[in-house]
Short mmCIF file of C-alpha atoms in Angstrom, two decimals:
data_model
loop_
_atom_site.label_atom_id
_atom_site.label_comp_id
_atom_site.label_asym_id
_atom_site.label_seq_id
_atom_site.Cartn_x
_atom_site.Cartn_y
_atom_site.Cartn_z
CA UNK A 102 -56.84 -36.39 32.83
CA UNK A 103 -60.03 -37.29 30.95
CA UNK A 104 -62.54 -39.68 32.50
CA UNK A 105 -61.79 -42.59 30.15
CA UNK A 106 -58.07 -42.35 30.94
CA UNK A 107 -58.87 -43.27 34.55
CA UNK A 108 -60.33 -46.63 33.51
CA UNK A 109 -58.04 -49.67 33.79
CA UNK A 110 -59.76 -51.22 30.77
CA UNK A 111 -58.79 -48.21 28.67
CA UNK A 112 -55.15 -48.39 29.78
CA UNK A 113 -54.94 -52.14 29.08
CA UNK A 114 -56.58 -51.64 25.67
CA UNK A 115 -53.96 -49.03 24.78
CA UNK A 116 -51.25 -51.48 25.84
CA UNK A 117 -52.83 -54.15 23.62
CA UNK A 118 -53.08 -51.73 20.71
CA UNK A 119 -49.31 -51.13 20.85
CA UNK A 120 -48.66 -54.89 20.73
CA UNK A 121 -51.17 -55.32 17.90
CA UNK A 122 -49.34 -52.72 15.81
CA UNK A 123 -46.05 -54.59 16.35
CA UNK A 124 -47.75 -57.84 15.32
CA UNK A 125 -49.10 -56.25 12.14
CA UNK A 126 -45.59 -55.11 11.23
CA UNK A 127 -44.58 -58.79 11.03
CA UNK A 128 -47.53 -59.98 8.96
CA UNK A 129 -46.32 -60.91 5.45
CA UNK A 130 -47.48 -58.99 2.38
CA UNK A 131 -49.86 -61.68 1.20
CA UNK A 132 -51.84 -61.22 4.41
CA UNK A 133 -52.21 -57.43 4.32
CA UNK A 134 -55.97 -57.66 4.79
CA UNK A 135 -55.37 -59.54 8.05
CA UNK A 136 -53.00 -56.82 9.23
CA UNK A 137 -55.50 -54.11 8.30
CA UNK A 138 -58.31 -55.91 10.12
CA UNK A 139 -56.19 -56.30 13.26
CA UNK A 140 -55.24 -52.62 13.23
CA UNK A 141 -58.82 -51.46 12.80
CA UNK A 142 -60.20 -53.79 15.45
CA UNK A 143 -57.39 -52.91 17.89
CA UNK A 144 -58.00 -49.17 17.40
CA UNK A 145 -61.72 -49.69 17.86
CA UNK A 146 -61.33 -50.96 21.41
CA UNK A 147 -59.94 -47.84 23.17
CA UNK A 148 -61.84 -45.48 20.88
CA UNK A 149 -65.19 -47.04 21.75
CA UNK A 150 -64.30 -47.19 25.45
CA UNK A 151 -63.51 -43.48 25.39
CA UNK A 152 -66.67 -42.62 23.48
CA UNK A 153 -68.80 -44.77 25.79
CA UNK A 154 -67.29 -43.14 28.84
CA UNK A 155 -68.31 -39.76 27.46
CA UNK A 156 -71.96 -40.68 27.01
CA UNK A 157 -74.50 -39.52 29.56
CA UNK A 158 -77.06 -42.35 29.47
CA UNK A 159 -76.54 -45.91 30.66
CA UNK A 160 -77.80 -47.38 27.39
CA UNK A 161 -75.41 -45.26 25.32
CA UNK A 162 -72.46 -46.20 27.53
CA UNK A 163 -73.36 -49.88 27.36
CA UNK A 164 -73.69 -49.79 23.55
CA UNK A 165 -70.15 -48.48 23.09
CA UNK A 166 -68.70 -50.89 25.68
CA UNK A 167 -70.41 -53.78 23.86
CA UNK A 168 -68.87 -52.62 20.57
CA UNK A 169 -65.44 -52.41 22.21
CA UNK A 170 -65.90 -55.91 23.61
CA UNK A 171 -66.81 -57.22 20.17
CA UNK A 172 -63.69 -55.64 18.70
CA UNK A 173 -61.58 -57.26 21.43
CA UNK A 174 -63.11 -60.66 20.62
CA UNK A 175 -62.35 -60.06 16.94
CA UNK A 176 -58.72 -59.27 17.81
CA UNK A 177 -58.56 -62.53 19.74
CA UNK A 178 -59.69 -64.45 16.67
CA UNK A 179 -57.16 -62.64 14.48
CA UNK A 180 -54.40 -63.55 16.93
CA UNK A 181 -55.55 -67.18 16.72
CA UNK A 182 -55.25 -66.97 12.93
CA UNK A 183 -51.75 -65.49 13.27
CA UNK A 184 -50.78 -68.32 15.61
CA UNK A 185 -52.00 -70.98 13.15
CA UNK A 186 -50.20 -69.26 10.26
CA UNK A 187 -47.11 -68.91 12.49
CA UNK A 188 -47.04 -65.17 11.94
CA UNK A 189 -44.91 -63.29 14.48
CA UNK A 190 -43.30 -64.80 17.52
CA UNK A 191 -45.49 -66.81 19.84
CA UNK A 192 -44.54 -64.66 22.84
CA UNK A 193 -45.99 -61.50 21.28
CA UNK A 194 -49.16 -63.37 20.34
CA UNK A 195 -49.46 -64.78 23.89
CA UNK A 196 -48.90 -61.38 25.45
CA UNK A 197 -51.54 -59.86 23.17
CA UNK A 198 -54.04 -62.62 23.96
CA UNK A 199 -53.44 -62.25 27.71
CA UNK A 200 -54.20 -58.53 27.51
CA UNK A 201 -57.33 -59.22 25.47
CA UNK A 202 -58.60 -61.65 28.08
CA UNK A 203 -58.29 -58.88 30.66
CA UNK A 204 -59.98 -56.34 28.39
CA UNK A 205 -62.90 -58.64 27.59
CA UNK A 206 -63.35 -59.48 31.27
CA UNK A 207 -63.41 -55.83 32.31
CA UNK A 208 -65.73 -54.82 29.46
CA UNK A 209 -68.11 -57.67 30.30
CA UNK A 210 -68.39 -56.31 33.84
CA UNK A 211 -68.80 -52.73 32.61
CA UNK A 212 -71.63 -53.85 30.32
CA UNK A 213 -73.38 -55.58 33.22
CA UNK A 214 -73.07 -52.74 35.71
CA UNK A 215 -73.58 -49.60 33.71
#
């Protein structure tokens, strides 16, 4: 197992990414840019966590965790847009938002303590 795989925040971000992909599958054609943005931001979270975990200096780690946190916040905003546009079922959007709240909380603590 790689170091980043041991982090709860990484595991939760992977779980969110799977939900985000399902949400994007339900976004109508006219909103393809929204789907693309959600995919890219959702992928960015675990990828930046993994890269940050692999860095040797505290400042490098923190930089990647901050980027991952920003991507999680972006995903939260996209989910809000999907909710307003009534894209996808509300349960999937709620589940995604709940996971993002956990991810942001954990990344905020990682940024403070690394």
